[in-house]
Phi, psi and omega in degrees: 000134173264131181265169186231125171239094190268016174195099180214138182265073184300328183284358177258003172280158183305323180234097185301310182299321179293324179295321177295315180298322181293319178295320176298314182297325179283349181056045176256123176293111191238129171263111180273095181283155178239161184253339175217152177295343178298332182271356185298312184306315180292319178299316180297316183296319184282345184241358187294333182247009180279157179273321189252346185246133174232141179267146177245141180274116186235169171206093189297134182300335179286349183249349188296329180292331179281333184226057187299330182281352180290349178297331177291321176295318177304315183295332180291335184263348195298332180282355182276349188209147172274355185255126182236128178162147008265129177227170177144210182220139177234110180255020176295164185306323184289332188242003183297331181298339180257018188300323181294317177296317179302315180299316181298315180294318180296317177300315179299316180299313182296318179296321180289323175298320182299334181269350192256002183099173186304130179234156170243119187248131172260116195241135177266133185216036183299122180056024186213029183298317180300314179300312181300313181293321176301315182292322177300316180295325184278324194240354182232121176292100189295337179288340183256347185230165180236139182240131173243116177277114184275132175049060184294130180228021181281191180274170178296322180291324176292325176296318178297318179297315179299319179297318179295332177281350179095013182291150168263169181224127174255128191238136175247168185296324182294328180300327183257022179284343178245169183293325180295317178297320178296321179295319178295317179304317183292342179265354181282139178295124184301329182285358177231027180263131175232163177253156177209164169252329192056026176298149004268023183274358173239168183237151172221123181056038175079011178225166179301136179294153176222166180306329180295344179272000189293337177300326178292323176298315178300317180300316182289322176296317180299319179297320180293328182267354182070034182243162173287135184299318181294319178299315181294318178300317178294322179296317180295321177296320177294322177300319178296316179302315180294321181296317184285328181055235182267012186290322183222142179272000193269350184276000000 
C-alpha cells in the first residue's frame, strides 16, 4: 500500500534534501507545501524528478504581513506547477491584525490561479472558514480547480458547506486527538478524505512527524471511524488518484 501525506513542510526539516529522499524511500505520496515564494526554486529543483514528492507553491497567511510584496514573486511562479499551498486566511488572535492584507493576498492568489489552468490548492483556514469559502465561491471556478482544506477546525455547518462546494479534507493525527476533531472527521465525506502530517509541526513518538509516519495516522483515523486500516489506506490512495486526475502520471 502507498500512503499519502498531502501537507508536509519538508523544507522546514533540518536537512531538506534528506527529508525529500526519506519520503521517496518510504514511497509516501507527499505534497511538500511551502510558506513563501522565496523557497519555491529550491523546492521545485529537489522535487521535479521525484516519483512520490511534489512541491506546492505557497504564501502562508501568517507571513503575508511581513512580506506583502512577495505576492508578485508568487505570481511569477504560478504557471510552473498545478499544486498551490500553503495559502489561505488565519483570523486567530495572533494574526487577526493582518486580516485585511491576508484577504487581499488570498483574493489575488485565487484570481491568478483561475487564469493559470487547473490547480489543486492546500488551504489554511484557522478561524476563517467562512471567509475562505466565500472567497472560493467568488474568485475560483470550483468546477475547474480542486481545494483541500488542511487541518480543518471549522464548525459542523461550515464543514457541510465546504463539502457541498466539493472540497477535500486532509487530516492529521493531532487533529483527531480530541472529541471535537473526531466528530468532525465522522462528518467528512469519505470519498474526499486525505491524510497529512503537517510535519514538522506535529509529533510522533516524541519527535517531529514525517511522511514515513503516515501509516500511524491512517491507523488512528481508521480506529476513530470504525474501519479497517488497510481498507481506509486504499480508499485514501484512490481519493488521491481521483483528485489528481490527469495532472501527474506517477500515482
